[in-house]
Amino acid sequence: MKVGYGPMGLFEYDGSKELIVRLKHDADLVQSIAELARSKGIKAGSFTAIGALKRGELGYYDQRSHEYRKIRIDSPYELVSCVGNVSLKGGEPFIHAHVVLSDEKGNTRAGHLLEGTVFAAEVHLRQLEGPKLERKYDEVTELMLWVTE
Amino acid sequence: MKVGYGPMGLFEYDGSKELIVRLKHDADLVQSIAELARSKGIKAGSFTAIGALKRGELGYYDQRSHEYRKIRIDSPYELVSCVGNVSLKGGEPFIHAHVVLSDEKGNTRAGHLLEGTVFAAEVHLRQLEGPKLERKYDEVTELMLWVTE
Amino acid sequence: MKVGYGPMGLFEYDGSKELIVRLKHDADLVQSIAELARSKGIKAGSFTAIGALKRGELGYYDQRSHEYRKIRIDSPYELVSCVGNVSLKGGEPFIHAHVVLSDEKGNTRAGHLLEGTVFAAEVHLRQLEGPKLERKYDEVTELMLWVTE
């Protein structure tokens, strides 16, 4: 069995700063975290969030066709899990976030978060200081993944 | 598209202390983390947990009627994701936790955690030192959300 | 209602080091984090991850029979949430990870992660320095849980 992370896949950070953020009602979750990253000069980070979304759009990356399939979310959901990270893509902070949503029966929808309109959202973002975390084109997956220079 | 977190929505913390906690069998997950927060004087924090619950109760906040709908969980589930935070409400530590649960077929139930009886639970709580993180009544959502003074 | 974590269940850490890791395509998620923990001498830690899996195997711990039931995952899924921790079992780093997966319709499968073949995976692992975090046999659950010496 293949294991590991390779010589190019590990980034070590000593310092971190913790940001707790309440997002605005009706704001877009992804764009708001991107705005925060730009305004604070965050180049590497990791976050979690909980709250509720009014609507949104999720993605599923088709591992064969290498295309994102979009999943519309047209009704209100609890945001039961949001796990994501901040890194650079083309020199700008890029937000990668995955979410799990739940409805009034406790049933779930989940995926890569393309957009999500905030009803209420509480974010904990950890700002990391250290090596550059930059996305570059990866030929195997056709995704933008992290590589060291 | 509206973005952002507003002048009142950002709280910055430099220091943190990491607590790893094994909760007691048959304890309530929410009450146990509240007890920990009180005994350690934690006024702001963030946590994740995994484990298994014997039973519990989830909530879904109806964004139109502004009422919580309750979802009973009467059988054992894996606790596959718990993301939450600690802040003050009425001067006391208040626990806000969202969970995803899974059954023997890998199917899920999820929501705001009102109560959950622990079979086994492993918690990682990050205690934050810095600005006061206090919940106040929010007119738009009728929820208790964070505002700066 | 029983609450709490008991005199044996709390471990406090002052220092932490943050590791951001891109796992290899086709690597096993659990084994790769174990390899990282061994190579870096990590004895206690906590992590989150997002990405996508090609296939895997989940577990559900039957709280009555005290046996793991296995759930095969034979098709590609988004890795929408992975929450886990690192501690010692028999002197070696042991990875405990729970995941939520999502398909092209946004539907989910979830459980204890026994194995998972990486399509792409981005891990944030927090290495903790402090008290020994070791798993020992627990008679009540018949699981290996944390106890202080």
GROMACS .gro file of C-alpha atoms in nm:
model
  447
    1MET     CA    1   0.000   0.000   0.000
    2LYS     CA    2   0.126   0.342  -0.094
    3VAL     CA    3   0.162   0.585   0.193
    4GLY     CA    4   0.305   0.922   0.260
    5TYR     CA    5   0.317   1.283   0.176
    6GLY     CA    6   0.636   1.311  -0.030
    7PRO     CA    7   0.925   1.554  -0.010
    8MET     CA    8   0.712   1.832  -0.155
    9GLY     CA    9   0.404   1.792   0.060
   10LEU     CA   10   0.490   1.905   0.412
   11PHE     CA   11   0.475   2.262   0.543
   12GLU     CA   12   0.571   2.339   0.905
   13TYR     CA   13   0.454   2.642   1.102
   14ASP     CA   14   0.557   2.752   1.448
   15GLY     CA   15   0.341   3.053   1.503
   16SER     CA   16  -0.031   3.091   1.477
   17LYS     CA   17  -0.287   3.358   1.552
   18GLU     CA   18  -0.647   3.275   1.630
   19LEU     CA   19  -0.929   3.474   1.474
   20ILE     CA   20  -1.289   3.432   1.583
   21VAL     CA   21  -1.531   3.586   1.336
   22ARG     CA   22  -1.903   3.633   1.317
   23LEU     CA   23  -2.000   3.669   0.953
   24LYS     CA   24  -2.269   3.909   0.839
   25HIS     CA   25  -2.624   3.799   0.772
   26ASP     CA   26  -2.668   3.757   0.393
   27ALA     CA   27  -2.292   3.757   0.328
   28ASP     CA   28  -2.134   3.484   0.116
   29LEU     CA   29  -1.934   3.251   0.339
   30VAL     CA   30  -1.650   3.182   0.095
   31GLN     CA   31  -1.612   3.544  -0.021
   32SER     CA   32  -1.623   3.675   0.336
   33ILE     CA   33  -1.339   3.450   0.451
   34ALA     CA   34  -1.144   3.548   0.138
   35GLU     CA   35  -1.201   3.916   0.222
   36LEU     CA   36  -1.083   3.857   0.579
   37ALA     CA   37  -0.771   3.679   0.450
   38ARG     CA   38  -0.690   3.964   0.214
   39SER     CA   39  -0.746   4.237   0.473
   40LYS     CA   40  -0.532   4.059   0.735
   41GLY     CA   41  -0.263   3.944   0.490
   42ILE     CA   42  -0.327   3.579   0.566
   43LYS     CA   43  -0.132   3.358   0.328
   44ALA     CA   44  -0.175   3.025   0.504
   45GLY     CA   45  -0.442   2.914   0.743
   46SER     CA   46  -0.700   2.665   0.850
   47PHE     CA   47  -1.056   2.712   0.971
   48THR     CA   48  -1.375   2.558   1.099
   49ALA     CA   49  -1.722   2.712   1.108
   50ILE     CA   50  -2.074   2.639   1.227
   51GLY     CA   51  -2.401   2.824   1.183
   52ALA     CA   52  -2.678   2.817   0.926
   53LEU     CA   53  -2.707   2.895   0.554
   54LYS     CA   54  -3.007   3.036   0.367
   55ARG     CA   55  -2.903   2.876   0.039
   56GLY     CA   56  -2.588   2.783  -0.148
   57GLU     CA   57  -2.414   2.574  -0.407
   58LEU     CA   58  -2.204   2.265  -0.346
   59GLY     CA   59  -1.961   2.089  -0.574
   60TYR     CA   60  -1.861   1.729  -0.632
   61TYR     CA   61  -1.540   1.675  -0.828
   62ASP     CA   62  -1.585   1.390  -1.075
   63GLN     CA   63  -1.264   1.191  -1.040
   64ARG     CA   64  -1.303   1.043  -1.391
   65SER     CA   65  -1.411   1.343  -1.602
   66HIS     CA   66  -1.219   1.590  -1.382
   67GLU     CA   67  -1.511   1.832  -1.378
   68TYR     CA   68  -1.707   1.980  -1.088
   69ARG     CA   69  -2.073   1.886  -1.076
   70LYS     CA   70  -2.283   2.151  -0.908
   71ILE     CA   71  -2.550   2.082  -0.647
   72ARG     CA   72  -2.799   2.364  -0.577
   73ILE     CA   73  -2.915   2.417  -0.221
   74ASP     CA   74  -3.234   2.622  -0.241
   75SER     CA   75  -3.365   2.597   0.114
   76PRO     CA   76  -3.234   2.682   0.461
   77TYR     CA   77  -2.994   2.440   0.628
   78GLU     CA   78  -2.793   2.420   0.947
   79LEU     CA   79  -2.420   2.448   0.875
   80VAL     CA   80  -2.317   2.149   1.087
   81SER     CA   81  -1.958   2.127   0.972
   82CYS     CA   82  -1.733   2.353   0.772
   83VAL     CA   83  -1.366   2.256   0.749
   84GLY     CA   84  -1.137   2.453   0.524
   85ASN     CA   85  -0.803   2.615   0.455
   86VAL     CA   86  -0.649   2.932   0.317
   87SER     CA   87  -0.356   2.930   0.074
   88LEU     CA   88  -0.240   3.129  -0.226
   89LYS     CA   89  -0.358   3.078  -0.584
   90GLY     CA   90  -0.213   3.312  -0.842
   91GLY     CA   91  -0.075   3.523  -0.556
   92GLU     CA   92  -0.417   3.581  -0.396
   93PRO     CA   93  -0.571   3.415  -0.088
   94PHE     CA   94  -0.782   3.120  -0.199
   95ILE     CA   95  -1.045   2.958   0.024
   96HIS     CA   96  -1.100   2.583   0.007
   97ALA     CA   97  -1.400   2.481   0.218
   98HIS     CA   98  -1.605   2.164   0.254
   99VAL     CA   99  -1.938   2.161   0.435
  100VAL     CA  100  -2.205   1.934   0.579
  101LEU     CA  101  -2.557   2.079   0.598
  102SER     CA  102  -2.863   1.944   0.781
  103ASP     CA  103  -3.237   1.999   0.742
  104GLU     CA  104  -3.534   2.001   0.981
  105LYS     CA  105  -3.539   1.620   0.994
  106GLY     CA  106  -3.165   1.594   1.063
  107ASN     CA  107  -3.094   1.472   0.709
  108THR     CA  108  -2.774   1.590   0.541
  109ARG     CA  109  -2.634   1.734   0.218
  110ALA     CA  110  -2.263   1.789   0.178
  111GLY     CA  111  -1.982   1.879  -0.058
  112HIS     CA  112  -1.722   2.132  -0.166
  113LEU     CA  113  -1.864   2.478  -0.088
  114LEU     CA  114  -1.889   2.694  -0.401
  115GLU     CA  115  -2.114   2.956  -0.243
  116GLY     CA  116  -2.323   2.984   0.069
  117THR     CA  117  -2.545   3.268   0.186
  118VAL     CA  118  -2.504   3.318   0.560
  119PHE     CA  119  -2.802   3.318   0.796
  120ALA     CA  120  -2.556   3.312   1.087
  121ALA     CA  121  -2.198   3.185   1.088
  122GLU     CA  122  -1.926   3.157   1.351
  123VAL     CA  123  -1.578   3.102   1.212
  124HIS     CA  124  -1.254   3.007   1.387
  125LEU     CA  125  -0.964   3.084   1.155
  126ARG     CA  126  -0.606   3.002   1.247
  127GLN     CA  127  -0.356   3.226   1.070
  128LEU     CA  128  -0.022   3.047   1.011
  129GLU     CA  129   0.311   3.223   0.967
  130GLY     CA  130   0.584   3.037   0.781
  131PRO     CA  131   0.645   2.872   0.446
  132LYS     CA  132   0.452   2.980   0.139
  133LEU     CA  133   0.150   2.761   0.077
  134GLU     CA  134   0.074   2.798  -0.291
  135ARG     CA  135  -0.154   2.609  -0.529
  136LYS     CA  136  -0.020   2.492  -0.862
  137TYR     CA  137  -0.170   2.281  -1.135
  138ASP     CA  138  -0.147   1.907  -1.062
  139GLU     CA  139  -0.148   1.690  -1.374
  140VAL     CA  140  -0.279   1.372  -1.209
  141THR     CA  141  -0.596   1.521  -1.059
  142GLU     CA  142  -0.620   1.837  -1.276
  143LEU     CA  143  -0.674   2.027  -0.952
  144MET     CA  144  -0.473   2.316  -0.809
  145LEU     CA  145  -0.280   2.156  -0.520
  146TRP     CA  146   0.001   2.260  -0.287
  147VAL     CA  147   0.362   2.219  -0.396
  148THR     CA  148   0.682   2.354  -0.248
  149GLU     CA  149   0.907   2.559  -0.472
  150MET     CA  150  -2.304   4.010  -0.334
  151LYS     CA  151  -2.275   4.111   0.027
  152VAL     CA  152  -1.956   4.000   0.197
  153GLY     CA  153  -1.778   4.053   0.519
  154TYR     CA  154  -1.781   4.035   0.888
  155GLY     CA  155  -1.835   4.397   0.989
  156PRO     CA  156  -1.656   4.617   1.239
  157MET     CA  157  -1.819   4.434   1.529
  158GLY     CA  158  -1.755   4.080   1.417
  159LEU     CA  159  -1.382   4.013   1.451
  160PHE     CA  160  -1.202   3.895   1.765
  161GLU     CA  161  -0.825   3.838   1.762
  162TYR     CA  162  -0.636   3.611   2.001
  163ASP     CA  163  -0.264   3.560   2.034
  164GLY     CA  164  -0.242   3.295   2.297
  165SER     CA  165  -0.403   2.957   2.313
  166LYS     CA  166  -0.385   2.653   2.534
  167GLU     CA  167  -0.473   2.309   2.409
  168LEU     CA  168  -0.686   2.076   2.620
  169ILE     CA  169  -0.738   1.712   2.527
  170VAL     CA  170  -1.025   1.557   2.717
  171ARG     CA  171  -1.179   1.213   2.740
  172LEU     CA  172  -1.539   1.253   2.853
  173LYS     CA  173  -1.701   1.010   3.093
  174HIS     CA  174  -1.922   0.727   2.977
  175ASP     CA  175  -2.289   0.832   3.022
  176ALA     CA  176  -2.200   1.202   3.064
  177ASP     CA  177  -2.378   1.466   2.861
  178LEU     CA  178  -2.144   1.605   2.596
  179VAL     CA  179  -2.267   1.966   2.609
  180GLN     CA  180  -2.288   1.987   2.988
  181SER     CA  181  -1.945   1.825   3.030
  182ILE     CA  182  -1.774   2.078   2.805
  183ALA     CA  183  -1.959   2.357   2.990
  184GLU     CA  184  -1.837   2.215   3.322
  185LEU     CA  185  -1.481   2.202   3.188
  186ALA     CA  186  -1.509   2.563   3.068
  187ARG     CA  187  -1.635   2.679   3.408
  188SER     CA  188  -1.372   2.489   3.607
  189LYS     CA  189  -1.086   2.618   3.388
  190GLY     CA  190  -1.222   2.972   3.355
  191ILE     CA  191  -1.249   2.943   2.976
  192LYS     CA  192  -1.427   3.245   2.833
  193ALA     CA  193  -1.350   3.193   2.465
  194GLY     CA  194  -1.259   2.878   2.282
  195SER     CA  195  -1.312   2.642   1.996
  196PHE     CA  196  -1.333   2.263   1.989
  197THR     CA  197  -1.371   1.948   1.787
  198ALA     CA  198  -1.470   1.602   1.909
  199ILE     CA  199  -1.516   1.248   1.784
  200GLY     CA  200  -1.650   0.935   1.951
  201ALA     CA  201  -1.992   0.777   1.985
  202LEU     CA  202  -2.323   0.874   2.145
  203LYS     CA  203  -2.580   0.644   2.305
  204ARG     CA  204  -2.867   0.885   2.233
  205GLY     CA  205  -2.930   1.257   2.212
  206GLU     CA  206  -3.133   1.544   2.082
  207LEU     CA  207  -3.054   1.763   1.783
  208GLY     CA  208  -3.197   2.099   1.684
  209TYR     CA  209  -3.278   2.268   1.357
  210TYR     CA  210  -3.339   2.641   1.371
  211ASP     CA  211  -3.632   2.736   1.151
  212GLN     CA  212  -3.514   3.050   0.971
  213ARG     CA  213  -3.873   3.165   0.909
  214SER     CA  214  -4.049   3.097   1.241
  215HIS     CA  215  -3.728   3.152   1.442
  216GLU     CA  216  -3.792   2.844   1.655
  217TYR     CA  217  -3.581   2.536   1.717
  218ARG     CA  218  -3.730   2.210   1.597
  219LYS     CA  219  -3.612   1.915   1.799
  220ILE     CA  220  -3.496   1.586   1.652
  221ARG     CA  221  -3.477   1.289   1.892
  222ILE     CA  222  -3.193   1.043   1.850
  223ASP     CA  223  -3.296   0.725   2.029
  224SER     CA  224  -3.034   0.478   1.913
  225PRO     CA  225  -2.654   0.458   1.923
  226TYR     CA  226  -2.455   0.655   1.666
  227GLU     CA  227  -2.093   0.727   1.587
  228LEU     CA  228  -2.005   1.091   1.657
  229VAL     CA  229  -1.830   1.154   1.325
  230SER     CA  230  -1.798   1.528   1.357
  231CYS     CA  231  -1.847   1.772   1.638
  232VAL     CA  232  -1.741   2.132   1.577
  233GLY     CA  233  -1.816   2.393   1.839
  234ASN     CA  234  -1.718   2.698   2.034
  235VAL     CA  235  -1.722   2.842   2.387
  236SER     CA  236  -1.824   3.199   2.462
  237LEU     CA  237  -2.013   3.385   2.733
  238LYS     CA  238  -2.390   3.415   2.760
  239GLY     CA  239  -2.521   3.604   3.059
  240GLY     CA  240  -2.171   3.595   3.205
  241GLU     CA  241  -2.150   3.214   3.200
  242PRO     CA  242  -1.964   2.986   2.954
  243PHE     CA  243  -2.202   2.878   2.680
  244ILE     CA  244  -2.136   2.582   2.451
  245HIS     CA  245  -2.243   2.597   2.088
  246ALA     CA  246  -2.191   2.260   1.917
  247HIS     CA  247  -2.299   2.110   1.586
  248VAL     CA  248  -2.266   1.737   1.517
  249VAL     CA  249  -2.284   1.477   1.245
  250LEU     CA  250  -2.379   1.124   1.356
  251SER     CA  251  -2.359   0.797   1.160
  252ASP     CA  252  -2.531   0.461   1.195
  253GLU     CA  253  -2.432   0.100   1.120
  254LYS     CA  254  -2.493   0.149   0.747
  255GLY     CA  255  -2.290   0.472   0.732
  256ASN     CA  256  -2.604   0.686   0.703
  257THR     CA  257  -2.606   1.023   0.879
  258ARG     CA  258  -2.815   1.247   1.103
  259ALA     CA  259  -2.696   1.594   1.194
  260GLY     CA  260  -2.780   1.923   1.358
  261HIS     CA  261  -2.729   2.161   1.647
  262LEU     CA  262  -2.649   1.948   1.954
  263LEU     CA  263  -2.899   2.006   2.235
  264GLU     CA  264  -2.796   1.701   2.435
  265GLY     CA  265  -2.592   1.388   2.373
  266THR     CA  266  -2.520   1.099   2.606
  267VAL     CA  267  -2.158   0.992   2.568
  268PHE     CA  268  -2.063   0.631   2.491
  269ALA     CA  269  -1.706   0.751   2.435
  270ALA     CA  270  -1.587   1.099   2.338
  271GLU     CA  271  -1.249   1.256   2.267
  272VAL     CA  272  -1.248   1.635   2.273
  273HIS     CA  273  -0.981   1.883   2.162
  274LEU     CA  274  -1.061   2.223   2.312
  275ARG     CA  275  -0.854   2.531   2.237
  276GLN     CA  276  -0.872   2.789   2.514
  277LEU     CA  277  -0.827   3.144   2.380
  278GLU     CA  278  -0.703   3.440   2.583
  279GLY     CA  279  -0.800   3.785   2.465
  280PRO     CA  280  -1.109   3.990   2.389
  281LYS     CA  281  -1.440   3.910   2.553
  282LEU     CA  282  -1.657   3.690   2.334
  283GLU     CA  283  -2.010   3.748   2.451
  284ARG     CA  284  -2.348   3.656   2.307
  285LYS     CA  285  -2.619   3.920   2.282
  286TYR     CA  286  -2.964   3.914   2.130
  287ASP     CA  287  -2.960   3.967   1.753
  288GLU     CA  288  -3.281   4.115   1.613
  289VAL     CA  289  -3.244   3.985   1.259
  290THR     CA  290  -3.206   3.616   1.345
  291GLU     CA  291  -3.352   3.624   1.700
  292LEU     CA  292  -3.044   3.425   1.805
  293MET     CA  293  -2.782   3.510   2.066
  294LEU     CA  294  -2.477   3.609   1.858
  295TRP     CA  295  -2.137   3.765   1.924
  296VAL     CA  296  -2.101   4.141   1.935
  297THR     CA  297  -1.819   4.359   2.053
  298GLU     CA  298  -1.895   4.616   2.318
  299MET     CA  299  -2.752   1.389   3.467
  300LYS     CA  300  -2.395   1.267   3.479
  301VAL     CA  301  -2.140   1.516   3.354
  302GLY     CA  302  -1.769   1.555   3.344
  303TYR     CA  303  -1.439   1.418   3.241
  304GLY     CA  304  -1.303   1.275   3.567
  305PRO     CA  305  -0.965   1.313   3.730
  306MET     CA  306  -0.804   1.085   3.472
  307GLY     CA  307  -0.944   1.241   3.159
  308LEU     CA  308  -0.783   1.582   3.114
  309PHE     CA  309  -0.451   1.650   2.939
  310GLU     CA  310  -0.317   2.007   2.912
  311TYR     CA  311  -0.070   2.129   2.648
  312ASP     CA  312   0.097   2.466   2.620
  313GLY     CA  313   0.293   2.432   2.302
  314SER     CA  314   0.180   2.331   1.960
  315LYS     CA  315   0.328   2.314   1.613
  316GLU     CA  316   0.115   2.334   1.304
  317LEU     CA  317   0.176   2.099   1.012
  318ILE     CA  318   0.003   2.143   0.678
  319VAL     CA  319   0.033   1.835   0.463
  320ARG     CA  320  -0.072   1.738   0.114
  321LEU     CA  321  -0.104   1.362   0.099
  322LYS     CA  322   0.002   1.162  -0.205
  323HIS     CA  323  -0.244   1.048  -0.468
  324ASP     CA  324  -0.327   0.679  -0.404
  325ALA     CA  325  -0.184   0.687  -0.049
  326ASP     CA  326  -0.387   0.554   0.242
  327LEU     CA  327  -0.506   0.845   0.455
  328VAL     CA  328  -0.476   0.671   0.793
  329GLN     CA  329  -0.138   0.510   0.723
  330SER     CA  330   0.003   0.833   0.581
  331ILE     CA  331  -0.082   1.033   0.891
  332ALA     CA  332   0.062   0.752   1.105
  333GLU     CA  333   0.383   0.764   0.898
  334LEU     CA  334   0.401   1.142   0.943
  335ALA     CA  335   0.350   1.103   1.320
  336ARG     CA  336   0.628   0.844   1.343
  337SER     CA  337   0.873   1.043   1.130
  338LYS     CA  338   0.814   1.364   1.329
  339GLY     CA  339   0.798   1.196   1.670
  340ILE     CA  340   0.442   1.316   1.727
  341LYS     CA  341   0.298   1.156   2.041
  342ALA     CA  342  -0.011   1.370   2.083
  343GLY     CA  343  -0.201   1.571   1.826
  344SER     CA  344  -0.523   1.664   1.661
  345PHE     CA  345  -0.609   1.707   1.295
  346THR     CA  346  -0.868   1.795   1.034
  347ALA     CA  347  -0.861   1.714   0.663
  348ILE     CA  348  -1.059   1.775   0.346
  349GLY     CA  349  -1.020   1.641  -0.008
  350ALA     CA  350  -1.153   1.340  -0.193
  351LEU     CA  351  -1.120   0.962  -0.160
  352LYS     CA  352  -1.122   0.703  -0.439
  353ARG     CA  353  -1.253   0.430  -0.209
  354GLY     CA  354  -1.227   0.321   0.153
  355GLU     CA  355  -1.369   0.136   0.447
  356LEU     CA  356  -1.566   0.283   0.735
  357GLY     CA  357  -1.648   0.136   1.073
  358TYR     CA  358  -1.943   0.156   1.309
  359TYR     CA  359  -1.882   0.035   1.663
  360ASP     CA  360  -2.178  -0.169   1.785
  361GLN     CA  361  -2.233  -0.043   2.140
  362ARG     CA  362  -2.409  -0.368   2.241
  363SER     CA  363  -2.192  -0.641   2.083
  364HIS     CA  364  -1.875  -0.427   2.112
  365GLU     CA  365  -1.766  -0.517   1.760
  366TYR     CA  366  -1.685  -0.297   1.461
  367ARG     CA  367  -1.915  -0.338   1.163
  368LYS     CA  368  -1.741  -0.258   0.837
  369ILE     CA  369  -1.891  -0.044   0.562
  370ARG     CA  370  -1.724  -0.069   0.218
  371ILE     CA  371  -1.697   0.247   0.011
  372ASP     CA  372  -1.635   0.135  -0.347
  373SER     CA  373  -1.683   0.458  -0.539
  374PRO     CA  374  -1.529   0.806  -0.535
  375TYR     CA  375  -1.645   1.051  -0.269
  376GLU     CA  376  -1.561   1.401  -0.155
  377LEU     CA  377  -1.395   1.398   0.187
  378VAL     CA  378  -1.613   1.670   0.340
  379SER     CA  379  -1.501   1.629   0.698
  380CYS     CA  380  -1.220   1.442   0.864
  381VAL     CA  381  -1.166   1.504   1.235
  382GLY     CA  382  -0.910   1.298   1.422
  383ASN     CA  383  -0.637   1.269   1.678
  384VAL     CA  384  -0.295   1.115   1.735
  385SER     CA  385  -0.199   0.936   2.055
  386LEU     CA  386   0.007   0.635   2.158
  387LYS     CA  387  -0.112   0.274   2.155
  388GLY     CA  388   0.141   0.014   2.259
  389GLY     CA  389   0.408   0.283   2.239
  390GLU     CA  390   0.340   0.366   1.873
  391PRO     CA  391   0.148   0.661   1.722
  392PHE     CA  392  -0.213   0.560   1.666
  393ILE     CA  393  -0.448   0.753   1.436
  394HIS     CA  394  -0.815   0.785   1.529
  395ALA     CA  395  -1.012   0.947   1.247
  396HIS     CA  396  -1.381   0.994   1.170
  397VAL     CA  397  -1.501   1.107   0.828
  398VAL     CA  398  -1.802   1.233   0.639
  399LEU     CA  399  -1.807   1.161   0.264
  400SER     CA  400  -2.037   1.302  -0.005
  401ASP     CA  401  -2.137   1.185  -0.353
  402GLU     CA  402  -2.234   1.360  -0.678
  403LYS     CA  403  -2.585   1.430  -0.547
  404GLY     CA  404  -2.458   1.572  -0.216
  405ASN     CA  405  -2.565   1.262  -0.024
  406THR     CA  406  -2.343   1.142   0.260
  407ARG     CA  407  -2.182   0.832   0.411
  408ALA     CA  408  -1.987   0.855   0.734
  409GLY     CA  409  -1.811   0.665   1.009
  410HIS     CA  410  -1.486   0.570   1.176
  411LEU     CA  411  -1.218   0.564   0.903
  412LEU     CA  412  -1.053   0.223   0.874
  413GLU     CA  413  -0.890   0.292   0.539
  414GLY     CA  414  -0.923   0.550   0.267
  415THR     CA  415  -0.742   0.577  -0.065
  416VAL     CA  416  -0.653   0.940  -0.134
  417PHE     CA  417  -0.753   1.112  -0.458
  418ALA     CA  418  -0.640   1.442  -0.303
  419ALA     CA  419  -0.615   1.530   0.066
  420GLU     CA  420  -0.516   1.842   0.259
  421VAL     CA  421  -0.440   1.782   0.625
  422HIS     CA  422  -0.389   2.027   0.911
  423LEU     CA  423  -0.219   1.844   1.199
  424ARG     CA  424  -0.147   2.015   1.530
  425GLN     CA  425   0.144   1.853   1.714
  426LEU     CA  426   0.107   1.889   2.094
  427GLU     CA  427   0.395   1.880   2.341
  428GLY     CA  428   0.315   1.782   2.698
  429PRO     CA  429   0.166   1.494   2.891
  430LYS     CA  430   0.169   1.143   2.752
  431LEU     CA  431  -0.155   1.059   2.574
  432GLU     CA  432  -0.178   0.681   2.577
  433ARG     CA  433  -0.459   0.440   2.498
  434LYS     CA  434  -0.538   0.159   2.742
  435TYR     CA  435  -0.812  -0.100   2.746
  436ASP     CA  436  -1.139   0.034   2.886
  437GLU     CA  437  -1.361  -0.234   3.038
  438VAL     CA  438  -1.692  -0.048   2.997
  439THR     CA  439  -1.669   0.012   2.623
  440GLU     CA  440  -1.405  -0.253   2.536
  441LEU     CA  441  -1.228   0.022   2.341
  442MET     CA  442  -0.873   0.154   2.383
  443LEU     CA  443  -0.923   0.494   2.548
  444TRP     CA  444  -0.700   0.757   2.709
  445VAL     CA  445  -0.603   0.727   3.073
  446THR     CA  446  -0.345   0.910   3.277
  447GLU     CA  447  -0.083   0.704   3.455
   0.00000   0.00000   0.00000
